[in-house]
PDB file of C-alpha atoms in Angstrom:
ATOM      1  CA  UNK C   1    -110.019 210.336  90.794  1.00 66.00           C
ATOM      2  CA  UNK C   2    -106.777 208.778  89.688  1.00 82.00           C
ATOM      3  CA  UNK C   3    -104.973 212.009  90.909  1.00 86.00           C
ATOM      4  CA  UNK C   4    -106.411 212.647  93.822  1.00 86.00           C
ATOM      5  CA  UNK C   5    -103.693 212.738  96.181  1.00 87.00           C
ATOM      6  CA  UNK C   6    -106.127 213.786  99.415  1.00 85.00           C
ATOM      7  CA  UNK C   7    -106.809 209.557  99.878  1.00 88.00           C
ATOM      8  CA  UNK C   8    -103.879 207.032 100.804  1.00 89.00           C
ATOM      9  CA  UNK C   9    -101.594 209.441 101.423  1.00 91.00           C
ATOM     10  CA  UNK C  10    -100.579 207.557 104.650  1.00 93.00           C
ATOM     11  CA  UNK C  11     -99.888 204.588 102.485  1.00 94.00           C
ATOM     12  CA  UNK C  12     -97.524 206.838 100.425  1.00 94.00           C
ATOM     13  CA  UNK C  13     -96.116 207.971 103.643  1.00 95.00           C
ATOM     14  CA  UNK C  14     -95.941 204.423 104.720  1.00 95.00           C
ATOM     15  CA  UNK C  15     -94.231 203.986 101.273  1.00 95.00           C
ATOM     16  CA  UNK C  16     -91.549 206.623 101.447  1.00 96.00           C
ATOM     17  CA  UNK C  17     -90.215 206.404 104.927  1.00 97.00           C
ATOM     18  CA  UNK C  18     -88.461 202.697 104.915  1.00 96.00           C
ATOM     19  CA  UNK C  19     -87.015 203.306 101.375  1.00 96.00           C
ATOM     20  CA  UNK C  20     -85.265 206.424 102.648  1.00 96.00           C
ATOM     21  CA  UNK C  21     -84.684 204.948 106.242  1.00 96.00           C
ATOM     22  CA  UNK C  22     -82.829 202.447 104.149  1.00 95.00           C
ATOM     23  CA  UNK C  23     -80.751 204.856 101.890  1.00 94.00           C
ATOM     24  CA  UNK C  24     -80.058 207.139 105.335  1.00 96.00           C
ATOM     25  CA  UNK C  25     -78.689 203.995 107.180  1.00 94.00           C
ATOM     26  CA  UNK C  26     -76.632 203.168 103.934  1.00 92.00           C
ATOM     27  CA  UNK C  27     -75.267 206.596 103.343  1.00 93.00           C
ATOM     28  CA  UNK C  28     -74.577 206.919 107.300  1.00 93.00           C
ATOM     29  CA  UNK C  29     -72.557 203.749 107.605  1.00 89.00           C
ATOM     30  CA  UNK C  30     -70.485 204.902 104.947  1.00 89.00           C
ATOM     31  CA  UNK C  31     -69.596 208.096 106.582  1.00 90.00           C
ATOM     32  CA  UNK C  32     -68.640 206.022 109.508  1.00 87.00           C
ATOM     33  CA  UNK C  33     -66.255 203.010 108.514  1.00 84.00           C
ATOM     34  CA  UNK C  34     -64.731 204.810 105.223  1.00 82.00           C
ATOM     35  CA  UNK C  35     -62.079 206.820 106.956  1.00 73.00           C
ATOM     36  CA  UNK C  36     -60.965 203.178 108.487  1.00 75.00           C
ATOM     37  CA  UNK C  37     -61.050 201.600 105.008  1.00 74.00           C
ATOM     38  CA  UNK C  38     -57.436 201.036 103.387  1.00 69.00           C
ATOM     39  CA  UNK C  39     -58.952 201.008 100.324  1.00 66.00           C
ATOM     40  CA  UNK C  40     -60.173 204.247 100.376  1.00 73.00           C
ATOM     41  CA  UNK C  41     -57.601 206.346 102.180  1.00 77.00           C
ATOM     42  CA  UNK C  42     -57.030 208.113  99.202  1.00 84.00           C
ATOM     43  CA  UNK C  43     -58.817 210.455  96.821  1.00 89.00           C
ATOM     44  CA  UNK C  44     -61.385 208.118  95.836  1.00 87.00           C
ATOM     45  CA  UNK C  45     -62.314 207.567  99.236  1.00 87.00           C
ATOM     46  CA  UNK C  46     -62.640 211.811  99.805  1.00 91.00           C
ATOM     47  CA  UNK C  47     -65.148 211.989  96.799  1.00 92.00           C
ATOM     48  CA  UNK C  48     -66.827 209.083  98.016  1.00 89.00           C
ATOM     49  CA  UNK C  49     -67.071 210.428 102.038  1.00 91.00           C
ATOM     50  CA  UNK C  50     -68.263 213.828 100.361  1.00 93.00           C
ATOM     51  CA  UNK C  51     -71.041 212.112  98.466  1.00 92.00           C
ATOM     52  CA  UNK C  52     -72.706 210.093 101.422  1.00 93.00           C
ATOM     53  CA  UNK C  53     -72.592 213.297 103.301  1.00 95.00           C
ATOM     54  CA  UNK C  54     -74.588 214.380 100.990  1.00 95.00           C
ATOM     55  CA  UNK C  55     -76.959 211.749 100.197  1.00 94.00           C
ATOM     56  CA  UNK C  56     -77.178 210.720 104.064  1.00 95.00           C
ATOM     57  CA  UNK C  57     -78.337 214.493 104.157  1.00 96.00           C
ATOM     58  CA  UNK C  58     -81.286 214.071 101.181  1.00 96.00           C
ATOM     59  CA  UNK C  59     -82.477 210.682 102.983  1.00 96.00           C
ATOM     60  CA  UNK C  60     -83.001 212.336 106.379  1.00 96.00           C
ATOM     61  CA  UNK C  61     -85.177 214.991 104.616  1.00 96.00           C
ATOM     62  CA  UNK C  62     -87.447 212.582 103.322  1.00 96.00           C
ATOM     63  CA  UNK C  63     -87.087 209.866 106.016  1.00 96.00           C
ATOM     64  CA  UNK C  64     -87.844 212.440 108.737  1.00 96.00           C
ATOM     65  CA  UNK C  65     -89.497 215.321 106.856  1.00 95.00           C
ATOM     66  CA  UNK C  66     -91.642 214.381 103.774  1.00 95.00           C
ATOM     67  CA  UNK C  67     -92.500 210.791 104.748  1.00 95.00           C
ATOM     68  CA  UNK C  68     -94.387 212.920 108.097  1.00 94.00           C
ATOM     69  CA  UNK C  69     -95.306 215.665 105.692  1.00 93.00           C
ATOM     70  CA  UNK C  70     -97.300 213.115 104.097  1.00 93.00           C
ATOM     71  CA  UNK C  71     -98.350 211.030 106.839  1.00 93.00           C
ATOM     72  CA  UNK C  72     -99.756 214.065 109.001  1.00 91.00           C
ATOM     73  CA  UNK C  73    -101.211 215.877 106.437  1.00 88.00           C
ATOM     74  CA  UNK C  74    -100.699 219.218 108.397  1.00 86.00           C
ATOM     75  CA  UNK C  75    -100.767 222.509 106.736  1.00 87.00           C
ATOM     76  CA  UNK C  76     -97.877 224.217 108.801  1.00 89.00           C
ATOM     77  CA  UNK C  77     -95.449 221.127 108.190  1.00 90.00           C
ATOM     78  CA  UNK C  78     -96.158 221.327 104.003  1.00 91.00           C
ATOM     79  CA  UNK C  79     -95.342 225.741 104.614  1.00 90.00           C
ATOM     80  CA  UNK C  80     -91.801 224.592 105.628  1.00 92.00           C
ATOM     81  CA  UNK C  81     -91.081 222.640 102.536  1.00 93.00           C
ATOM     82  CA  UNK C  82     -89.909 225.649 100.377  1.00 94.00           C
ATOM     83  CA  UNK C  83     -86.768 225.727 102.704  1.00 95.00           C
ATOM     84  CA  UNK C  84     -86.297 221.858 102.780  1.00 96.00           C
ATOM     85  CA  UNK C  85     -86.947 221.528  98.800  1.00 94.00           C
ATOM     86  CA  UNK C  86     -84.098 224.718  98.628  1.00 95.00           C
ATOM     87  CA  UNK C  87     -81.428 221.978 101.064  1.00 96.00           C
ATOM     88  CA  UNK C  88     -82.843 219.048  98.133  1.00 95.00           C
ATOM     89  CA  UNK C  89     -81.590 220.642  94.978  1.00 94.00           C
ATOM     90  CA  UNK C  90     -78.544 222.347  96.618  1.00 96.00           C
ATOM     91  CA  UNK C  91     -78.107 218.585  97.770  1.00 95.00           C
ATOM     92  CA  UNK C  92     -78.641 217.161  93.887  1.00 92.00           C
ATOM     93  CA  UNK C  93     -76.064 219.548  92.940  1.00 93.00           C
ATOM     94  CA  UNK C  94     -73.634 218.465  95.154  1.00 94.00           C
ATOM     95  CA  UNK C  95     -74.286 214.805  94.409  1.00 91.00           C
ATOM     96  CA  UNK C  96     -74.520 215.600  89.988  1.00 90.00           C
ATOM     97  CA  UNK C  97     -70.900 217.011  90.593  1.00 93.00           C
ATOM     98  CA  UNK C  98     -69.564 214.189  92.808  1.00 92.00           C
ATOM     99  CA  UNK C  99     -70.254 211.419  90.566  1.00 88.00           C
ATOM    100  CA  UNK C 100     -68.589 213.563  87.844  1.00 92.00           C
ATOM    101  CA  UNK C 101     -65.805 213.802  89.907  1.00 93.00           C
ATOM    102  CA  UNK C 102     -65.495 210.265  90.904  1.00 89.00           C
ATOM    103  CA  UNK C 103     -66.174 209.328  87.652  1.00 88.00           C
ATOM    104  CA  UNK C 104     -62.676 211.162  86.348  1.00 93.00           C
ATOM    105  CA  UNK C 105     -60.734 210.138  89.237  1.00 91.00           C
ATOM    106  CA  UNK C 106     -61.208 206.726  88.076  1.00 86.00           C
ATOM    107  CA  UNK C 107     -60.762 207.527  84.675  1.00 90.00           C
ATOM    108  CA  UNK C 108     -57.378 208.965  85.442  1.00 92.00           C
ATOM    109  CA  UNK C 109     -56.398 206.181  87.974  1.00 88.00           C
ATOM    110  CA  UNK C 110     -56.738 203.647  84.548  1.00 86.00           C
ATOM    111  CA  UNK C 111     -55.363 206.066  82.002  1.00 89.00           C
ATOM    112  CA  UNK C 112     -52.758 208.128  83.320  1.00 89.00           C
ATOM    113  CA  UNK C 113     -51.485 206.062  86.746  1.00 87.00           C
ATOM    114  CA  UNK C 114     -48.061 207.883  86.862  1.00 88.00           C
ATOM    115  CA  UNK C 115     -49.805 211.379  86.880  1.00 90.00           C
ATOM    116  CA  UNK C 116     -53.083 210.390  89.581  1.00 91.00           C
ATOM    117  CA  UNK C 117     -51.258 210.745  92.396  1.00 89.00           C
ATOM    118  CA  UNK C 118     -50.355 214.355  91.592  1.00 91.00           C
ATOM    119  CA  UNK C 119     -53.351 215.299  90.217  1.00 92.00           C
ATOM    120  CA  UNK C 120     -55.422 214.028  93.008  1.00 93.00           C
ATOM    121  CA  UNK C 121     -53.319 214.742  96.022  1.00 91.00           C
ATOM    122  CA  UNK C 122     -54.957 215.469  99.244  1.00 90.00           C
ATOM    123  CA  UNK C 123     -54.440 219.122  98.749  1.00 93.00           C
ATOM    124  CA  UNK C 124     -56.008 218.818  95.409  1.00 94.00           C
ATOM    125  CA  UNK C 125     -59.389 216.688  96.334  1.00 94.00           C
ATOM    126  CA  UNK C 126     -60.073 219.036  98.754  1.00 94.00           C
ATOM    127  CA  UNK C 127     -59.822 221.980  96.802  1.00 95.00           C
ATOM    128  CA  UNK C 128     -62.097 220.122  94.345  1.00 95.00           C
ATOM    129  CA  UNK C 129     -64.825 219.071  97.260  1.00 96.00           C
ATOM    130  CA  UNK C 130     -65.048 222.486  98.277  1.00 96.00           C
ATOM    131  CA  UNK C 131     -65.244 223.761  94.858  1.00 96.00           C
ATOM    132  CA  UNK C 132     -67.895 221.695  93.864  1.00 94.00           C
ATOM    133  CA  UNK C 133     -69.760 222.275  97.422  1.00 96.00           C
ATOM    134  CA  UNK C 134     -69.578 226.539  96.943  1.00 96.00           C
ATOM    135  CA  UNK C 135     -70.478 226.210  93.462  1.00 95.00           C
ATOM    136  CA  UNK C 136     -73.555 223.996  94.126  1.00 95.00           C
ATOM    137  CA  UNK C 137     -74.281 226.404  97.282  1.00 95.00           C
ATOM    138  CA  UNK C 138     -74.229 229.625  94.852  1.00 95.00           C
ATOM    139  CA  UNK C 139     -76.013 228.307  91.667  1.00 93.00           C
ATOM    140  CA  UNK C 140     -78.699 226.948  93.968  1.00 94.00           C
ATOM    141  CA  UNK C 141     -79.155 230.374  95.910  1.00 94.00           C
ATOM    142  CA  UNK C 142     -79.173 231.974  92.519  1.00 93.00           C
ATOM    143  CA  UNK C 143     -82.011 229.763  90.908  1.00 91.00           C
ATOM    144  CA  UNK C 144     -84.299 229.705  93.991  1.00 91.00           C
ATOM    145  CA  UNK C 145     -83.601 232.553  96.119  1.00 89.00           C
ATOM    146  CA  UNK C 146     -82.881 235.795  93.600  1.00 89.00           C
ATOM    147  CA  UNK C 147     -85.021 234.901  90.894  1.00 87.00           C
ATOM    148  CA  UNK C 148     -88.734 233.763  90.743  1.00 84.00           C
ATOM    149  CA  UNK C 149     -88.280 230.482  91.274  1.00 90.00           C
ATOM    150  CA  UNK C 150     -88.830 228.199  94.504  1.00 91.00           C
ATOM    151  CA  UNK C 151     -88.847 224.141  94.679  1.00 93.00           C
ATOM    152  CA  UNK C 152     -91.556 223.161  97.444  1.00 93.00           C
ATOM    153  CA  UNK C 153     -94.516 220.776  98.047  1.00 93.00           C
ATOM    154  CA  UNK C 154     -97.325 222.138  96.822  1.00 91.00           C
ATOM    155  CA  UNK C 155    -100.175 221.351  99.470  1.00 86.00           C
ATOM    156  CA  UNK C 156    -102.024 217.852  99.692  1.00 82.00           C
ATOM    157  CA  UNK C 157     -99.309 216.541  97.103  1.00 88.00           C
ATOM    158  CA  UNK C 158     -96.692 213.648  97.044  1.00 92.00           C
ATOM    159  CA  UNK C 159     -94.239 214.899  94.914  1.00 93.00           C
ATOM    160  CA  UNK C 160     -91.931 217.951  94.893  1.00 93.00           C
ATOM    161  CA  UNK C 161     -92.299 220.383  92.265  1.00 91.00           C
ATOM    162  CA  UNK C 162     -90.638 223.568  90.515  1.00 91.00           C
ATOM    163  CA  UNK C 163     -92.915 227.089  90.998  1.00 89.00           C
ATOM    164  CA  UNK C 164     -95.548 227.700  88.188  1.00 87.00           C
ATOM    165  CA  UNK C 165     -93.490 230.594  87.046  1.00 88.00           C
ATOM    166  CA  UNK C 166     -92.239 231.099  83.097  1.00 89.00           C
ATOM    167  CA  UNK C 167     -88.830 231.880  85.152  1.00 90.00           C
ATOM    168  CA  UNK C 168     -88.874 228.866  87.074  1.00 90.00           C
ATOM    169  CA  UNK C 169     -89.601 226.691  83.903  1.00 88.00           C
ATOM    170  CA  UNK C 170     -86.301 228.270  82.646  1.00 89.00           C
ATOM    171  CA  UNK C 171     -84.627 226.992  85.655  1.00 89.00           C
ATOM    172  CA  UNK C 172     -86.429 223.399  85.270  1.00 85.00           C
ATOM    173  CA  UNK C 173     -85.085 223.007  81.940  1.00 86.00           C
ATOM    174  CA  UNK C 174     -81.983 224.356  81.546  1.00 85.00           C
ATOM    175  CA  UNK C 175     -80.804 224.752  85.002  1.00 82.00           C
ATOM    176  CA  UNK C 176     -81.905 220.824  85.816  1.00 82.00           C
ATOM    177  CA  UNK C 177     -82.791 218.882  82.984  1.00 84.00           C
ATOM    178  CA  UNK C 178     -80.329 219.920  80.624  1.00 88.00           C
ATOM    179  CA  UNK C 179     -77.357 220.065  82.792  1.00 88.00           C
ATOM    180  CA  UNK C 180     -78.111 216.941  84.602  1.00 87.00           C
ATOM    181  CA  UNK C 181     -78.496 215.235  80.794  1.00 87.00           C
ATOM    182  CA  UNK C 182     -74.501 216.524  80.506  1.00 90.00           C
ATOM    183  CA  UNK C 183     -73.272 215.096  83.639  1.00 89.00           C
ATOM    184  CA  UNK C 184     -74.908 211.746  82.569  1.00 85.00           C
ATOM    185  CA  UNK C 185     -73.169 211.872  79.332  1.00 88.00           C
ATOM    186  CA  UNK C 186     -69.952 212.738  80.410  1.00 91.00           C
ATOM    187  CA  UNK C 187     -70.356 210.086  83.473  1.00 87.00           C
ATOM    188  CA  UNK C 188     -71.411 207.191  81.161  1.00 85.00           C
ATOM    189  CA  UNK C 189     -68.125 207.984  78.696  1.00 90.00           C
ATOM    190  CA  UNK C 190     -65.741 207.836  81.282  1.00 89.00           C
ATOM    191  CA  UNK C 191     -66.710 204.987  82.942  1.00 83.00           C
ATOM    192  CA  UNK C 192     -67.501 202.889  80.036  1.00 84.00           C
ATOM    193  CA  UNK C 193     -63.872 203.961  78.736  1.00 88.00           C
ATOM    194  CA  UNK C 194     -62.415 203.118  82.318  1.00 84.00           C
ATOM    195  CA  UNK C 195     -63.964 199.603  82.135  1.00 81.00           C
ATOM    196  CA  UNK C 196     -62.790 198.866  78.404  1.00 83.00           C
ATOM    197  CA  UNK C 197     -59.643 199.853  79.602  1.00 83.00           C
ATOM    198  CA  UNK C 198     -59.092 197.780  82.482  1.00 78.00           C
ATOM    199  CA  UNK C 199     -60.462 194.558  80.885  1.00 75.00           C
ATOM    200  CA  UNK C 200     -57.899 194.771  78.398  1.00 77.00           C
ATOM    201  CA  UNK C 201     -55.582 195.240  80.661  1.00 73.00           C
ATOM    202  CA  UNK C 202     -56.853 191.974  82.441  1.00 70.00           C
ATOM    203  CA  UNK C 203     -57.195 190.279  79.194  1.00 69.00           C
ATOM    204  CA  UNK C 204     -53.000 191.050  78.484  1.00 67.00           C
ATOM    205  CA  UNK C 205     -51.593 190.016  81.564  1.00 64.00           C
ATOM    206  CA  UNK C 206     -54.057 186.876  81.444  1.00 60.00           C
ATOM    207  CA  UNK C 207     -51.159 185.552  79.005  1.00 54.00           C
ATOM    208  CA  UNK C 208     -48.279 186.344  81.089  1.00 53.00           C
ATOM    209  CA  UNK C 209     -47.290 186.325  84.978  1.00 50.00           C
ATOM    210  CA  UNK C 210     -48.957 188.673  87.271  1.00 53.00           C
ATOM    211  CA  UNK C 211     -47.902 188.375  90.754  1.00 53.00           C
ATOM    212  CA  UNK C 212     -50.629 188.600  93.273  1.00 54.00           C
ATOM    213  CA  UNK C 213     -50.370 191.889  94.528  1.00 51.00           C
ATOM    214  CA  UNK C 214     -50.569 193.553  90.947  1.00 59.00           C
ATOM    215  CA  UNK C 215     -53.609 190.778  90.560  1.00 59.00           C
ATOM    216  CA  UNK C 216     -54.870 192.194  93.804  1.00 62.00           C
ATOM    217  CA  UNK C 217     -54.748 195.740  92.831  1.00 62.00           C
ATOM    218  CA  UNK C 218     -56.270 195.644  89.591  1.00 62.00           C
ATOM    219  CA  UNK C 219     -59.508 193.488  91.385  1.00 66.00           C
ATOM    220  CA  UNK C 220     -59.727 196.279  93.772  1.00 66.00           C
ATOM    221  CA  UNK C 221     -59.436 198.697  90.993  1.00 67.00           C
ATOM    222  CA  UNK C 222     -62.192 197.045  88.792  1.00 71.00           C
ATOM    223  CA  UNK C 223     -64.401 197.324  91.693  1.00 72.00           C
ATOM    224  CA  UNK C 224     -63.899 200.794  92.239  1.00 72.00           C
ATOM    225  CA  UNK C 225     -64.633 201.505  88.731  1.00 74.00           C
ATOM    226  CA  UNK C 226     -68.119 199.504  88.966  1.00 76.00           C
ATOM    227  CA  UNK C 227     -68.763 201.241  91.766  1.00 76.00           C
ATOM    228  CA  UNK C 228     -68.212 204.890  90.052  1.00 75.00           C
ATOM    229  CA  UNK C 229     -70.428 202.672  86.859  1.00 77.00           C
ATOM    230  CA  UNK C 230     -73.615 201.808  88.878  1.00 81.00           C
ATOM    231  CA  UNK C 231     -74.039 204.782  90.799  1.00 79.00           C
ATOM    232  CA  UNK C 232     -73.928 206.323  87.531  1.00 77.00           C
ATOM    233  CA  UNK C 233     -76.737 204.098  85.950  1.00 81.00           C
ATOM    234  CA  UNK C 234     -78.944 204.980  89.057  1.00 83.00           C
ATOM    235  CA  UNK C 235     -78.283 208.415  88.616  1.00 80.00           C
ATOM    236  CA  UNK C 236     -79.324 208.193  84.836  1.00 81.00           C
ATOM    237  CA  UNK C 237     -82.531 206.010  85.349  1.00 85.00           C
ATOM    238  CA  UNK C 238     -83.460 208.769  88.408  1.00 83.00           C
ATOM    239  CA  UNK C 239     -83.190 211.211  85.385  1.00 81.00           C
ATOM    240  CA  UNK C 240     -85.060 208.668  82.509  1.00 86.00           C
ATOM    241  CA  UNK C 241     -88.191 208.375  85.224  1.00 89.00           C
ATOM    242  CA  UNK C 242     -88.341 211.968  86.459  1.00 85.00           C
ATOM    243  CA  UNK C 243     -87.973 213.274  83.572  1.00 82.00           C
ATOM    244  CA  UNK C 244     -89.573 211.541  80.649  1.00 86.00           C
ATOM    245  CA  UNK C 245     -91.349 208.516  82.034  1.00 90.00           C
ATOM    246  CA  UNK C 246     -93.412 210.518  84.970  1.00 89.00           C
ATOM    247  CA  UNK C 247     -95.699 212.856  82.296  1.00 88.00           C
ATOM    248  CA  UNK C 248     -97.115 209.729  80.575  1.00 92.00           C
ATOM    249  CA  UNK C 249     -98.045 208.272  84.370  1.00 90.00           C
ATOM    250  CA  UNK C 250    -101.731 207.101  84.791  1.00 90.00           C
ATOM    251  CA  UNK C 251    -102.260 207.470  88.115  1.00 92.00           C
ATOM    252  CA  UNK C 252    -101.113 208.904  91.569  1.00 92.00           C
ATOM    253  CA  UNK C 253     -99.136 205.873  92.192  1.00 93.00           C
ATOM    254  CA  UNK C 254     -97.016 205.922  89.183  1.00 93.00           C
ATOM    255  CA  UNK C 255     -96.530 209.380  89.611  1.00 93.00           C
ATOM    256  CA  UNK C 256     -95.447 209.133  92.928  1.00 94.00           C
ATOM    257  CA  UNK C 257     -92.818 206.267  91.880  1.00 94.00           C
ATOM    258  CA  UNK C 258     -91.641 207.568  89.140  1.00 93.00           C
ATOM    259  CA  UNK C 259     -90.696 211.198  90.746  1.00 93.00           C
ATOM    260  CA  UNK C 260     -90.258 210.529  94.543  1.00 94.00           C
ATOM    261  CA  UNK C 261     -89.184 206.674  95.201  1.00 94.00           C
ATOM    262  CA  UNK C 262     -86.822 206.960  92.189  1.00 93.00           C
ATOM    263  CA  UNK C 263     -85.398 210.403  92.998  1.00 93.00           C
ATOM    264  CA  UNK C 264     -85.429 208.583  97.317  1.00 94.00           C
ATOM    265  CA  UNK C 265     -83.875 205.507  95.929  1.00 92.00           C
ATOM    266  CA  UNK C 266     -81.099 207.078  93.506  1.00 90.00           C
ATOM    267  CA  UNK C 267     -79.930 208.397  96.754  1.00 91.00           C
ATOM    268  CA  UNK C 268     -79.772 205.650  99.334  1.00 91.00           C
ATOM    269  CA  UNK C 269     -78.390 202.809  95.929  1.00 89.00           C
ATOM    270  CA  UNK C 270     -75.266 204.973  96.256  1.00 87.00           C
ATOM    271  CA  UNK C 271     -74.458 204.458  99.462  1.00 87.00           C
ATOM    272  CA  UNK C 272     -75.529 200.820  99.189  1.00 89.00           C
ATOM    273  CA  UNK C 273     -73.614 200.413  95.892  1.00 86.00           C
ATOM    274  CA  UNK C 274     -70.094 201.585  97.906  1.00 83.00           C
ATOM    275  CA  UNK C 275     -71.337 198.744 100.850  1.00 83.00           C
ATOM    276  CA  UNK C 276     -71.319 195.806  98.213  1.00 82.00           C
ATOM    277  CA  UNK C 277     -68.792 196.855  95.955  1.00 77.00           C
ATOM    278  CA  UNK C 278     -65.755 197.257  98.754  1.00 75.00           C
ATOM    279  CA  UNK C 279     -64.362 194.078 100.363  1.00 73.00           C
ATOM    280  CA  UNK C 280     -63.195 195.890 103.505  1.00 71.00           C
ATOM    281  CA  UNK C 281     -66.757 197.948 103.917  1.00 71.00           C
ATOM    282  CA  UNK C 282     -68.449 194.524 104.302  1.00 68.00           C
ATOM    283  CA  UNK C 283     -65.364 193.055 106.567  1.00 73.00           C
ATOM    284  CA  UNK C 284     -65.619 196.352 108.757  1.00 70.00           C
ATOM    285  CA  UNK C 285     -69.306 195.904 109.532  1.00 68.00           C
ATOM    286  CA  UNK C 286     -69.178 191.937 109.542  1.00 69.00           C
ATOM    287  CA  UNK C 287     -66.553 192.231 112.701  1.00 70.00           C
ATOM    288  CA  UNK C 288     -69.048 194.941 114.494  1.00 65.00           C
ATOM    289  CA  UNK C 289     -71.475 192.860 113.924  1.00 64.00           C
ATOM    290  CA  UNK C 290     -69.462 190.068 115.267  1.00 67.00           C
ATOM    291  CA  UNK C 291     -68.307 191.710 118.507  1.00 63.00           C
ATOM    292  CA  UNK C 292     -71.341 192.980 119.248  1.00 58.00           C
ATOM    293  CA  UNK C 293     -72.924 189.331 119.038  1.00 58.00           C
ATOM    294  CA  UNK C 294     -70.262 188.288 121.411  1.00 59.00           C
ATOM    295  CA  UNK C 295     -70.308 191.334 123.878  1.00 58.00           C
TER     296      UNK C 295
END
């Protein structure tokens, strides 16, 4: 009875749909005011914009697809999810990439200033986006379209699952768990080496003058390099719950937190996390705000 997912599912529904309204609405404002942003006209900003694509994509598959899945219950809207879980994990990929990405950029910006701008010029982000996008496109076709392997919604269920298949456990494991458990490593050494770095930086020119523009810039760049440092902590916890915490759940409701809201929220907290960590983000939408008060 503690698993039986055929009651309350419109409370799970109910459940679901503001969390991801909330990460969609995030994500989406992102896309919109970071081209305007002077702090992020650069590389950064690129990686960033190509993430909340991304996750603004993921939240309006469970905003306007699973949260109804659930709420209606209907058999023909669960036989679509094969397709919509193949757009999730192409989706994850994307996003496990990104914050890899975003997590050397900023690495680089602290170590090797003199060399970032080369290394990340326009030209070079974008070759690196669409890298990351093809490579995410063919692994994912690979797992789930030419092998035995799907990732769907099994019927009357709240949680989106790899195919019972010895193939697709292969996949599960090596092709998700273990690759995912790599990015998170190499995410959390960069940016804990990026912080160290620039708070002894901070901590040296603390005893000497600093004018207020290099004051200014190193700020900025701090809160860059939090930003790359939560989303990465989200991103690990999404993969601590899914993972390893969800097996040992006692019921349908820790299940369903510990898979879907975590995997829902890990999602939407990124685009949230580049709203509260960028002074001009939260200017930008302050003065729409504003105007449209006054108009």
């Amino acid at each position: 009875g503690d698993f039986d997912f055929s009651k309350h599912y419109r409370y799970a529904a109910g459940i679901l749909f503001p969390v991801a309204l909330f990460g969609f609405t995030s994500n989406l404002m992102v896309v919109i005011f970071l081209r305007i942003m002077p702090s992020l006209n650069n590389s950064f900003g690129s990686l960033t914009l190509s993430q909340a694509i991304a996750d603004c994509c993921h939240q309006a598959i469970f905003a306007f697809y699973f949260a109804p899945c659930l709420f209606l219950y209907n058999d023909t809207i669960y036989s679509a999810s094969e397709e919509f879980g193949f757009a999730l994990i192409f989706i994850y990929e994307i996003c496990g990439m990104s914050h890899v990405s975003i997590s050397i950029n900023r690495f680089i910006a602290v170590y090797a200033p003199l060399t970032y701008s080369t290394l990340f010029s326009k030209r070079n982000t974008r070759i690196l986006i669409c890298s990351y996008w093809i490579t995410a496109a063919v692994t994912t076709t690979y797992m789930l379209k030419l092998i035995d392997c799907a990732f769907l919604l099994p019927r009357g269920l709240w949680i989106f699952l790899f195919k019972d298949t010895p193939t697709c456990k292969q996949v599960q494991w090596y092709g998700d768990f273990i690759k995912y458990v790599i990015y998170v490593v190499i995410v959390a050494i960069l940016d804990f080496s990026s912080i160290m770095r620039i708070h002894y930086m901070n901590l040296r020119h603390q005893s000497g003058v600093q004018d207020a523009v290099s004051a200014q810039r190193r700020s900025r760049q701090m809160n860059l390099v939090y930003q790359a440092a939560l989303q990465g902590i989200f991103f690990i916890s999404e993969l601590i719950t899914y993972f390893i915490l969800s097996p040992y759940a006692r019921n349908k409701w820790e299940a369903f937190l510990l898979t879907t809201i975590s995997w829902c929220l890990v999602h939407g907290m990124d685009g949230f996390i580049v709203l509260i960590c960028n002074r001009d983000f939260r200017r930008q939408i302050k003065k729409v705000f504003t105007r449209k008060q006054y108009s």
